[in-house]
Amino acid sequence: MAGVQTAVALREKGFTGTITLIGAEPHQPYDRPPLSKAVLLGTAEGSAFDVDFEALGVELRLGREVLGVRTADHVLDTEAGPVPYDVLVLATGAEPLRLPGTEGVPGVHLLRTLDDAERLRPVLARQHDVVVVGAGWIGAEFTTAAREAGCAVTVVEAAERPLAGALPAEVAAPMAAWYADSGAVLRTGTRVERAEPGEVVLDDGTRVSAGAVVVGIGARPATAWLTGSDIALGAHGEVLADDRLRTSAPDVYAVGDCASFPSGRYGERLLVHHWDNALQGPRTVAADILGEAVAPYDPVPYFWSEQFGRFVQYAGHHPGADTLLWRGDPAGPAWSVCWLREGRLTALLAVGRPRDLAQGRRLIEAGTPMDATLLADPARPLKSAIA
């Protein structure tokens, strides 16, 4: 998404020079969200972007691994040879974390690429028993698809609740019931000791039948190839970009999952592994490349997840908030959670309440003071709860 959108934005802004898009995968550039839904369930063969690269004047070099970069020489080193550049945009995304001790064990899968989804599709079609490791966003979405396909699913989560790394305990707690409601077994506070052909062994010695194991324990920026370059990386291996998404090296930008940026809104550097960031950032990159006046890149982070028959949306960044408010009953089908700091909305989670999300996102962007009492009334539109 980030690489394709950068090329599109450059052309839309009138750039007439050469654009080369290099990717390690052999496939036409594609969108990732459908992989855990339509592609996995076989209702779509693929999710290629509806972009005519030839008409756009963009050269695709697919199936090309990039090995390194020599920024002083303005040269990218690839397995097919060196590629000179005037401006380089890093849009390498993130790669899933692997479960230690499962390397080479048959039937252990990740879900990040089109090839991953295609390998998993027959697993669902044959209704294998499946063990999902990790009850994060990807784990929940895959579990939803697997249950829809008729698979027996056991989800193993090391933390005491789903989404432990993403949401506070009291917000994530109601989501645990969604697994049981779907017919999946959720085992929290439990780790996979090892995977063996046909089963996994948990840290308490329990053995769980597993025709397939799907690992969803997080992702890290795909930047190992930059080690040793003069492009500065952060604590999570991400490229450290500035507020125009420029890196520490001249004429090199970084956008999407592989880069963090300083947020004036939240007073900290953000590393956002979500689709919307890969959509928004390229506009800033393209404008800066072309010398346009550019506002600091400081979006309100946004993502969505479709899981267990629910549409879950989140906008903002809640660490640092001083107040948490509920809108509606979390045991019901539709509810929201609002986070405020000094009376202003900083983040919002909406379950089945898309209007809350749309209005809340605008209120976060505007930094509008809110009336907490009015905000807690789920019958009142968010935009009418202004102080």
Tab-separated table of C-alpha atoms in Angstrom:
chain	number	residue	atom	x	y	z
A	1	MET	CA	0.000	0.000	0.000
A	2	ALA	CA	2.651	2.550	1.018
A	3	GLY	CA	4.858	2.002	-2.023
A	4	VAL	CA	2.008	1.964	-4.531
A	5	GLN	CA	0.351	5.024	-3.025
A	6	THR	CA	3.625	6.957	-3.131
A	7	ALA	CA	3.926	6.255	-6.867
A	8	VAL	CA	0.286	7.220	-7.449
A	9	ALA	CA	0.617	10.423	-5.396
A	10	LEU	CA	3.745	11.488	-7.307
A	11	ARG	CA	1.960	11.131	-10.638
A	12	GLU	CA	-1.178	12.872	-9.338
A	13	LYS	CA	0.994	15.809	-8.308
A	14	GLY	CA	2.512	16.059	-11.778
A	15	PHE	CA	5.851	14.302	-11.354
A	16	THR	CA	7.073	13.271	-14.826
A	17	GLY	CA	10.338	11.521	-13.953
A	18	THR	CA	11.071	7.811	-13.765
A	19	ILE	CA	9.372	5.818	-11.002
A	20	THR	CA	10.584	2.296	-10.254
A	21	LEU	CA	8.719	0.102	-7.778
A	22	ILE	CA	10.816	-2.787	-6.443
A	23	GLY	CA	9.279	-5.640	-4.441
A	24	ALA	CA	10.544	-8.950	-3.123
A	25	GLU	CA	7.274	-10.758	-3.855
A	26	PRO	CA	6.601	-11.955	-7.410
A	27	HIS	CA	2.938	-10.908	-7.345
A	28	GLN	CA	1.386	-7.749	-8.691
A	29	PRO	CA	1.135	-5.278	-5.779
A	30	TYR	CA	-1.871	-6.180	-3.623
A	31	ASP	CA	-3.901	-5.060	-0.636
A	32	ARG	CA	-3.435	-6.997	2.620
A	33	PRO	CA	-6.737	-6.669	4.588
A	34	PRO	CA	-8.629	-9.124	2.303
A	35	LEU	CA	-6.018	-11.827	3.021
A	36	SER	CA	-7.511	-12.665	6.417
A	37	LYS	CA	-11.048	-12.657	5.036
A	38	ALA	CA	-12.030	-13.056	1.367
A	39	VAL	CA	-8.798	-14.614	0.091
A	40	LEU	CA	-8.533	-16.986	3.034
A	41	LEU	CA	-12.124	-18.179	2.657
A	42	GLY	CA	-11.838	-18.542	-1.108
A	43	THR	CA	-14.403	-15.873	-1.955
A	44	ALA	CA	-11.676	-13.922	-3.795
A	45	GLU	CA	-8.648	-15.206	-5.672
A	46	GLY	CA	-6.488	-12.201	-4.890
A	47	SER	CA	-6.504	-8.555	-3.909
A	48	ALA	CA	-4.353	-6.822	-6.524
A	49	PHE	CA	-4.598	-3.032	-6.563
A	50	ASP	CA	-6.752	-1.603	-9.318
A	51	VAL	CA	-3.844	0.418	-10.698
A	52	ASP	CA	-2.687	0.438	-14.313
A	53	PHE	CA	1.043	0.720	-13.681
A	54	GLU	CA	1.871	0.831	-17.381
A	55	ALA	CA	-0.500	3.753	-17.981
A	56	LEU	CA	0.882	5.422	-14.865
A	57	GLY	CA	4.411	5.079	-16.193
A	58	VAL	CA	5.609	3.054	-13.220
A	59	GLU	CA	8.146	0.294	-13.823
A	60	LEU	CA	7.563	-2.778	-11.645
A	61	ARG	CA	10.542	-4.907	-10.703
A	62	LEU	CA	8.943	-7.830	-8.893
A	63	GLY	CA	10.569	-10.788	-7.188
A	64	ARG	CA	13.644	-8.651	-6.468
A	65	GLU	CA	15.200	-8.900	-3.039
A	66	VAL	CA	16.939	-5.722	-1.888
A	67	LEU	CA	20.221	-6.373	-0.113
A	68	GLY	CA	21.383	-2.957	1.034
A	69	VAL	CA	21.783	0.706	0.239
A	70	ARG	CA	24.814	2.940	-0.295
A	71	THR	CA	23.379	6.342	0.500
A	72	ALA	CA	26.581	8.266	-0.246
A	73	ASP	CA	26.522	6.869	-3.782
A	74	HIS	CA	22.695	6.997	-4.146
A	75	VAL	CA	22.669	3.295	-5.067
A	76	LEU	CA	20.335	0.508	-3.987
A	77	ASP	CA	21.884	-2.963	-4.065
A	78	THR	CA	19.544	-5.739	-5.194
A	79	GLU	CA	20.043	-9.410	-5.989
A	80	ALA	CA	19.691	-8.453	-9.662
A	81	GLY	CA	22.376	-5.789	-9.413
A	82	PRO	CA	22.730	-2.146	-8.356
A	83	VAL	CA	19.937	0.372	-8.982
A	84	PRO	CA	20.870	4.085	-8.877
A	85	TYR	CA	18.366	6.574	-7.494
A	86	ASP	CA	17.848	10.310	-7.143
A	87	VAL	CA	15.268	9.825	-4.385
A	88	LEU	CA	14.621	6.591	-2.482
A	89	VAL	CA	11.383	5.800	-0.617
A	90	LEU	CA	11.519	2.919	1.868
A	91	ALA	CA	8.146	1.177	2.086
A	92	THR	CA	9.195	-2.312	3.162
A	93	GLY	CA	6.412	-2.777	5.707
A	94	ALA	CA	6.634	-5.226	8.582
A	95	GLU	CA	7.288	-8.929	8.876
A	96	PRO	CA	5.551	-11.298	11.304
A	97	LEU	CA	7.372	-12.609	14.351
A	98	ARG	CA	8.048	-16.330	14.255
A	99	LEU	CA	7.330	-18.627	17.164
A	100	PRO	CA	10.654	-19.861	18.570
A	101	GLY	CA	11.179	-23.580	18.133
A	102	THR	CA	8.756	-23.991	15.229
A	103	GLU	CA	11.192	-23.467	12.376
A	104	GLY	CA	10.844	-26.299	9.908
A	105	VAL	CA	7.898	-27.953	11.663
A	106	PRO	CA	5.283	-28.916	9.060
A	107	GLY	CA	1.900	-27.251	9.367
A	108	VAL	CA	3.096	-24.073	11.103
A	109	HIS	CA	1.913	-20.944	9.258
A	110	LEU	CA	2.188	-17.178	9.339
A	111	LEU	CA	-0.420	-14.874	7.783
A	112	ARG	CA	1.090	-11.807	6.163
A	113	THR	CA	1.475	-12.419	2.436
A	114	LEU	CA	-0.694	-13.621	-0.421
A	115	ASP	CA	1.320	-16.857	-0.477
A	116	ASP	CA	0.608	-17.341	3.251
A	117	ALA	CA	-3.135	-16.943	2.640
A	118	GLU	CA	-3.063	-19.351	-0.298
A	119	ARG	CA	-1.237	-21.964	1.787
A	120	LEU	CA	-3.852	-21.620	4.536
A	121	ARG	CA	-6.897	-21.712	2.273
A	122	PRO	CA	-6.917	-25.533	1.878
A	123	VAL	CA	-6.459	-25.884	5.657
A	124	LEU	CA	-9.778	-24.113	6.147
A	125	ALA	CA	-11.411	-25.893	3.219
A	126	ARG	CA	-10.551	-29.288	4.765
A	127	GLN	CA	-11.770	-28.149	8.204
A	128	HIS	CA	-8.584	-29.072	10.043
A	129	ASP	CA	-8.289	-28.615	13.794
A	130	VAL	CA	-6.392	-25.344	14.127
A	131	VAL	CA	-4.326	-23.847	16.931
A	132	VAL	CA	-3.919	-20.076	16.741
A	133	VAL	CA	-1.026	-18.645	18.720
A	134	GLY	CA	-1.814	-15.080	19.790
A	135	ALA	CA	-5.146	-13.375	20.507
A	136	GLY	CA	-4.295	-10.064	18.866
A	137	TRP	CA	-5.974	-8.503	15.843
A	138	ILE	CA	-4.664	-11.043	13.326
A	139	GLY	CA	-5.394	-13.973	15.649
A	140	ALA	CA	-8.990	-12.806	16.104
A	141	GLU	CA	-9.540	-12.255	12.384
A	142	PHE	CA	-8.091	-15.635	11.443
A	143	THR	CA	-10.112	-17.370	14.180
A	144	THR	CA	-13.252	-15.732	12.792
A	145	ALA	CA	-12.523	-17.040	9.295
A	146	ALA	CA	-11.583	-20.512	10.534
A	147	ARG	CA	-14.774	-20.852	12.561
A	148	GLU	CA	-16.800	-19.623	9.588
A	149	ALA	CA	-15.156	-22.402	7.554
A	150	GLY	CA	-16.119	-24.998	10.180
A	151	CYS	CA	-12.713	-25.597	11.769
A	152	ALA	CA	-12.301	-26.404	15.448
A	153	VAL	CA	-10.082	-23.620	16.813
A	154	THR	CA	-8.048	-23.315	20.002
A	155	VAL	CA	-6.435	-19.932	20.613
A	156	VAL	CA	-3.399	-19.847	22.883
A	157	GLU	CA	-2.478	-16.458	24.363
A	158	ALA	CA	0.470	-15.873	26.700
A	159	ALA	CA	-1.147	-12.838	28.336
A	160	GLU	CA	-4.165	-13.009	30.606
A	161	ARG	CA	-6.522	-11.491	28.020
A	162	PRO	CA	-6.905	-10.854	24.308
A	163	LEU	CA	-5.300	-7.740	22.802
A	164	ALA	CA	-3.122	-7.303	25.886
A	165	GLY	CA	-0.550	-5.274	23.981
A	166	ALA	CA	-3.128	-3.021	22.345
A	167	LEU	CA	-5.847	-2.201	24.890
A	168	PRO	CA	-6.195	-1.758	28.673
A	169	ALA	CA	-7.443	-4.753	30.640
A	170	GLU	CA	-10.934	-3.390	31.324
A	171	VAL	CA	-11.496	-2.630	27.627
A	172	ALA	CA	-10.144	-5.938	26.299
A	173	ALA	CA	-11.928	-8.070	28.919
A	174	PRO	CA	-15.378	-8.064	27.232
A	175	MET	CA	-13.782	-9.273	23.998
A	176	ALA	CA	-12.745	-12.595	25.572
A	177	ALA	CA	-16.382	-13.725	25.477
A	178	TRP	CA	-16.467	-13.263	21.702
A	179	TYR	CA	-14.233	-16.325	21.258
A	180	ALA	CA	-16.535	-18.640	23.225
A	181	ASP	CA	-19.595	-17.205	21.496
A	182	SER	CA	-18.038	-18.175	18.158
A	183	GLY	CA	-17.296	-21.701	19.347
A	184	ALA	CA	-13.540	-21.186	19.661
A	185	VAL	CA	-11.588	-22.183	22.770
A	186	LEU	CA	-9.481	-19.356	24.237
A	187	ARG	CA	-6.663	-20.331	26.593
A	188	THR	CA	-5.048	-17.280	28.193
A	189	GLY	CA	-1.972	-17.172	30.412
A	190	THR	CA	-0.641	-20.107	28.401
A	191	ARG	CA	2.332	-20.538	26.081
A	192	VAL	CA	3.130	-23.021	23.345
A	193	GLU	CA	6.129	-25.021	24.531
A	194	ARG	CA	6.693	-26.624	21.129
A	195	ALA	CA	4.939	-27.671	17.961
A	196	GLU	CA	5.040	-31.266	16.760
A	197	PRO	CA	3.506	-32.767	13.612
A	198	GLY	CA	-0.252	-32.884	14.264
A	199	GLU	CA	-0.266	-31.221	17.674
A	200	VAL	CA	1.154	-28.561	19.936
A	201	VAL	CA	2.447	-29.001	23.479
A	202	LEU	CA	1.564	-26.226	25.923
A	203	ASP	CA	3.709	-25.078	28.831
A	204	ASP	CA	1.498	-26.983	31.295
A	205	GLY	CA	2.080	-30.231	29.385
A	206	THR	CA	-1.324	-30.250	27.675
A	207	ARG	CA	-1.346	-31.546	24.117
A	208	VAL	CA	-3.749	-29.962	21.635
A	209	SER	CA	-4.578	-31.509	18.266
A	210	ALA	CA	-3.449	-29.256	15.445
A	211	GLY	CA	-3.768	-30.016	11.774
A	212	ALA	CA	-2.353	-26.518	11.395
A	213	VAL	CA	-0.775	-23.918	13.674
A	214	VAL	CA	-1.209	-20.244	12.782
A	215	VAL	CA	1.148	-17.830	14.509
A	216	GLY	CA	-0.024	-14.260	15.098
A	217	ILE	CA	2.223	-12.876	17.850
A	218	GLY	CA	3.095	-9.531	16.320
A	219	ALA	CA	5.277	-7.993	13.651
A	220	ARG	CA	8.442	-5.959	13.399
A	221	PRO	CA	9.601	-3.477	10.759
A	222	ALA	CA	11.223	-5.225	7.770
A	223	THR	CA	14.476	-3.314	8.022
A	224	ALA	CA	17.177	-5.905	8.765
A	225	TRP	CA	18.661	-5.167	5.323
A	226	LEU	CA	19.430	-1.609	6.502
A	227	THR	CA	21.741	-2.777	9.287
A	228	GLY	CA	25.135	-1.179	8.782
A	229	SER	CA	23.772	1.638	6.606
A	230	ASP	CA	23.739	5.253	7.789
A	231	ILE	CA	19.939	5.251	7.941
A	232	ALA	CA	19.067	5.599	11.634
A	233	LEU	CA	16.875	2.901	13.169
A	234	GLY	CA	14.871	3.017	16.405
A	235	ALA	CA	14.494	0.648	19.339
A	236	HIS	CA	12.017	-1.555	17.444
A	237	GLY	CA	14.152	-1.669	14.303
A	238	GLU	CA	12.005	0.950	12.611
A	239	VAL	CA	13.382	3.697	10.396
A	240	LEU	CA	13.423	6.969	12.327
A	241	ALA	CA	11.650	9.450	10.056
A	242	ASP	CA	11.043	13.131	10.748
A	243	ASP	CA	7.764	15.012	10.502
A	244	ARG	CA	8.025	15.013	6.698
A	245	LEU	CA	8.949	11.301	6.669
A	246	ARG	CA	12.577	12.016	5.731
A	247	THR	CA	15.220	9.671	7.130
A	248	SER	CA	18.668	10.537	8.491
A	249	ALA	CA	20.151	9.993	5.004
A	250	PRO	CA	19.817	12.601	2.244
A	251	ASP	CA	17.128	11.958	-0.390
A	252	VAL	CA	15.751	8.939	1.481
A	253	TYR	CA	12.199	8.795	2.851
A	254	ALA	CA	10.405	6.085	4.844
A	255	VAL	CA	6.661	5.469	4.954
A	256	GLY	CA	4.193	2.936	6.349
A	257	ASP	CA	4.840	0.082	8.767
A	258	CYS	CA	8.632	0.325	8.542
A	259	ALA	CA	8.903	3.877	9.915
A	260	SER	CA	8.102	5.857	13.041
A	261	PHE	CA	7.440	9.591	13.073
A	262	PRO	CA	7.271	12.291	15.783
A	263	SER	CA	3.707	13.202	16.729
A	264	GLY	CA	3.206	16.726	18.010
A	265	ARG	CA	-0.384	15.780	18.830
A	266	TYR	CA	0.657	13.034	21.234
A	267	GLY	CA	4.095	14.277	22.239
A	268	GLU	CA	5.898	11.067	21.322
A	269	ARG	CA	7.205	9.096	18.394
A	270	LEU	CA	4.579	6.764	16.877
A	271	LEU	CA	5.132	3.461	15.085
A	272	VAL	CA	1.806	2.652	13.425
A	273	HIS	CA	1.357	-0.793	11.837
A	274	HIS	CA	-1.956	-0.107	10.134
A	275	TRP	CA	-3.356	0.271	6.631
A	276	ASP	CA	-4.476	3.877	7.014
A	277	ASN	CA	-0.950	5.057	7.863
A	278	ALA	CA	0.302	3.439	4.639
A	279	LEU	CA	-2.428	5.334	2.780
A	280	GLN	CA	-1.866	8.766	4.358
A	281	GLY	CA	1.926	8.985	4.577
A	282	PRO	CA	2.649	8.783	0.825
A	283	ARG	CA	0.872	12.106	0.225
A	284	THR	CA	3.331	13.848	2.541
A	285	VAL	CA	6.287	12.061	0.934
A	286	ALA	CA	5.215	12.934	-2.613
A	287	ALA	CA	4.599	16.582	-1.728
A	288	ASP	CA	7.986	16.937	-0.035
A	289	ILE	CA	9.823	15.261	-2.919
A	290	LEU	CA	8.261	17.807	-5.262
A	291	GLY	CA	9.210	20.732	-3.046
A	292	GLU	CA	5.690	21.641	-2.006
A	293	ALA	CA	4.990	23.270	1.357
A	294	VAL	CA	4.175	20.339	3.630
A	295	ALA	CA	2.392	20.354	6.978
A	296	PRO	CA	4.038	18.124	9.593
A	297	TYR	CA	2.878	14.518	9.213
A	298	ASP	CA	0.771	14.003	12.323
A	299	PRO	CA	-2.337	11.942	11.522
A	300	VAL	CA	-4.825	10.580	14.015
A	301	PRO	CA	-3.969	6.853	13.794
A	302	TYR	CA	-6.905	4.753	12.627
A	303	PHE	CA	-7.595	1.086	12.037
A	304	TRP	CA	-10.434	-1.366	11.858
A	305	SER	CA	-10.902	-5.085	12.380
A	306	GLU	CA	-13.744	-7.387	11.386
A	307	GLN	CA	-14.012	-10.190	13.926
A	308	PHE	CA	-16.711	-12.470	15.329
A	309	GLY	CA	-19.455	-10.661	13.426
A	310	ARG	CA	-18.411	-7.279	14.809
A	311	PHE	CA	-16.901	-4.225	13.163
A	312	VAL	CA	-14.250	-2.859	15.537
A	313	GLN	CA	-12.695	0.554	14.861
A	314	TYR	CA	-10.086	2.564	16.723
A	315	ALA	CA	-8.867	6.110	16.251
A	316	GLY	CA	-6.195	7.995	18.165
A	317	HIS	CA	-3.596	6.943	20.717
A	318	HIS	CA	-4.751	6.282	24.280
A	319	PRO	CA	-1.534	6.026	26.354
A	320	GLY	CA	-1.275	9.297	28.226
A	321	ALA	CA	-5.030	9.702	28.647
A	322	ASP	CA	-6.266	10.597	32.148
A	323	THR	CA	-9.939	9.603	31.763
A	324	LEU	CA	-11.717	6.553	30.315
A	325	LEU	CA	-15.453	6.676	29.564
A	326	TRP	CA	-17.833	3.963	28.342
A	327	ARG	CA	-20.677	4.619	25.904
A	328	GLY	CA	-23.074	1.694	26.084
A	329	ASP	CA	-22.943	-1.794	27.601
A	330	PRO	CA	-19.848	-3.827	26.603
A	331	ALA	CA	-21.929	-7.002	26.932
A	332	GLY	CA	-24.152	-5.735	24.132
A	333	PRO	CA	-23.623	-5.683	20.382
A	334	ALA	CA	-22.633	-2.004	20.111
A	335	TRP	CA	-20.571	0.172	22.456
A	336	SER	CA	-17.687	2.612	22.507
A	337	VAL	CA	-14.865	3.633	24.794
A	338	CYS	CA	-13.527	7.190	24.897
A	339	TRP	CA	-10.160	8.305	26.260
A	340	LEU	CA	-9.623	11.933	27.254
A	341	ARG	CA	-6.672	13.991	28.374
A	342	GLU	CA	-7.358	17.287	30.111
A	343	GLY	CA	-10.925	17.213	28.815
A	344	ARG	CA	-10.025	16.582	25.173
A	345	LEU	CA	-10.666	13.349	23.277
A	346	THR	CA	-7.404	11.534	22.489
A	347	ALA	CA	-8.674	8.111	21.359
A	348	LEU	CA	-11.850	6.154	20.740
A	349	LEU	CA	-12.685	2.467	20.295
A	350	ALA	CA	-16.027	1.766	18.630
A	351	VAL	CA	-17.667	-1.657	18.398
A	352	GLY	CA	-20.581	-1.545	15.977
A	353	ARG	CA	-20.865	2.232	16.329
A	354	PRO	CA	-19.287	3.650	13.155
A	355	ARG	CA	-20.893	7.046	13.670
A	356	ASP	CA	-19.083	7.387	17.005
A	357	LEU	CA	-15.828	6.626	15.240
A	358	ALA	CA	-16.370	9.094	12.388
A	359	GLN	CA	-17.369	11.925	14.710
A	360	GLY	CA	-14.736	11.040	17.307
A	361	ARG	CA	-11.940	11.052	14.775
A	362	ARG	CA	-12.827	14.600	13.742
A	363	LEU	CA	-13.045	15.721	17.380
A	364	ILE	CA	-9.601	14.244	18.099
A	365	GLU	CA	-8.148	16.024	15.078
A	366	ALA	CA	-9.675	19.325	16.201
A	367	GLY	CA	-8.672	18.921	19.861
A	368	THR	CA	-12.185	20.007	20.897
A	369	PRO	CA	-12.926	20.236	24.679
A	370	MET	CA	-15.584	17.687	25.641
A	371	ASP	CA	-18.212	17.429	28.374
A	372	ALA	CA	-17.556	14.061	30.021
A	373	THR	CA	-21.106	13.680	31.361
A	374	LEU	CA	-22.660	14.232	27.940
A	375	LEU	CA	-20.019	12.041	26.314
A	376	ALA	CA	-20.980	9.049	28.468
A	377	ASP	CA	-24.573	9.087	27.168
A	378	PRO	CA	-24.641	6.580	24.284
A	379	ALA	CA	-27.931	8.018	22.998
A	380	ARG	CA	-26.295	11.388	22.388
A	381	PRO	CA	-24.200	11.938	19.240
A	382	LEU	CA	-20.556	12.478	20.091
A	383	LYS	CA	-20.452	15.786	18.270
A	384	SER	CA	-23.135	17.163	20.597
A	385	ALA	CA	-21.055	16.397	23.727
A	386	ILE	CA	-18.790	19.396	23.206
A	387	ALA	CA	-18.073	21.382	26.363
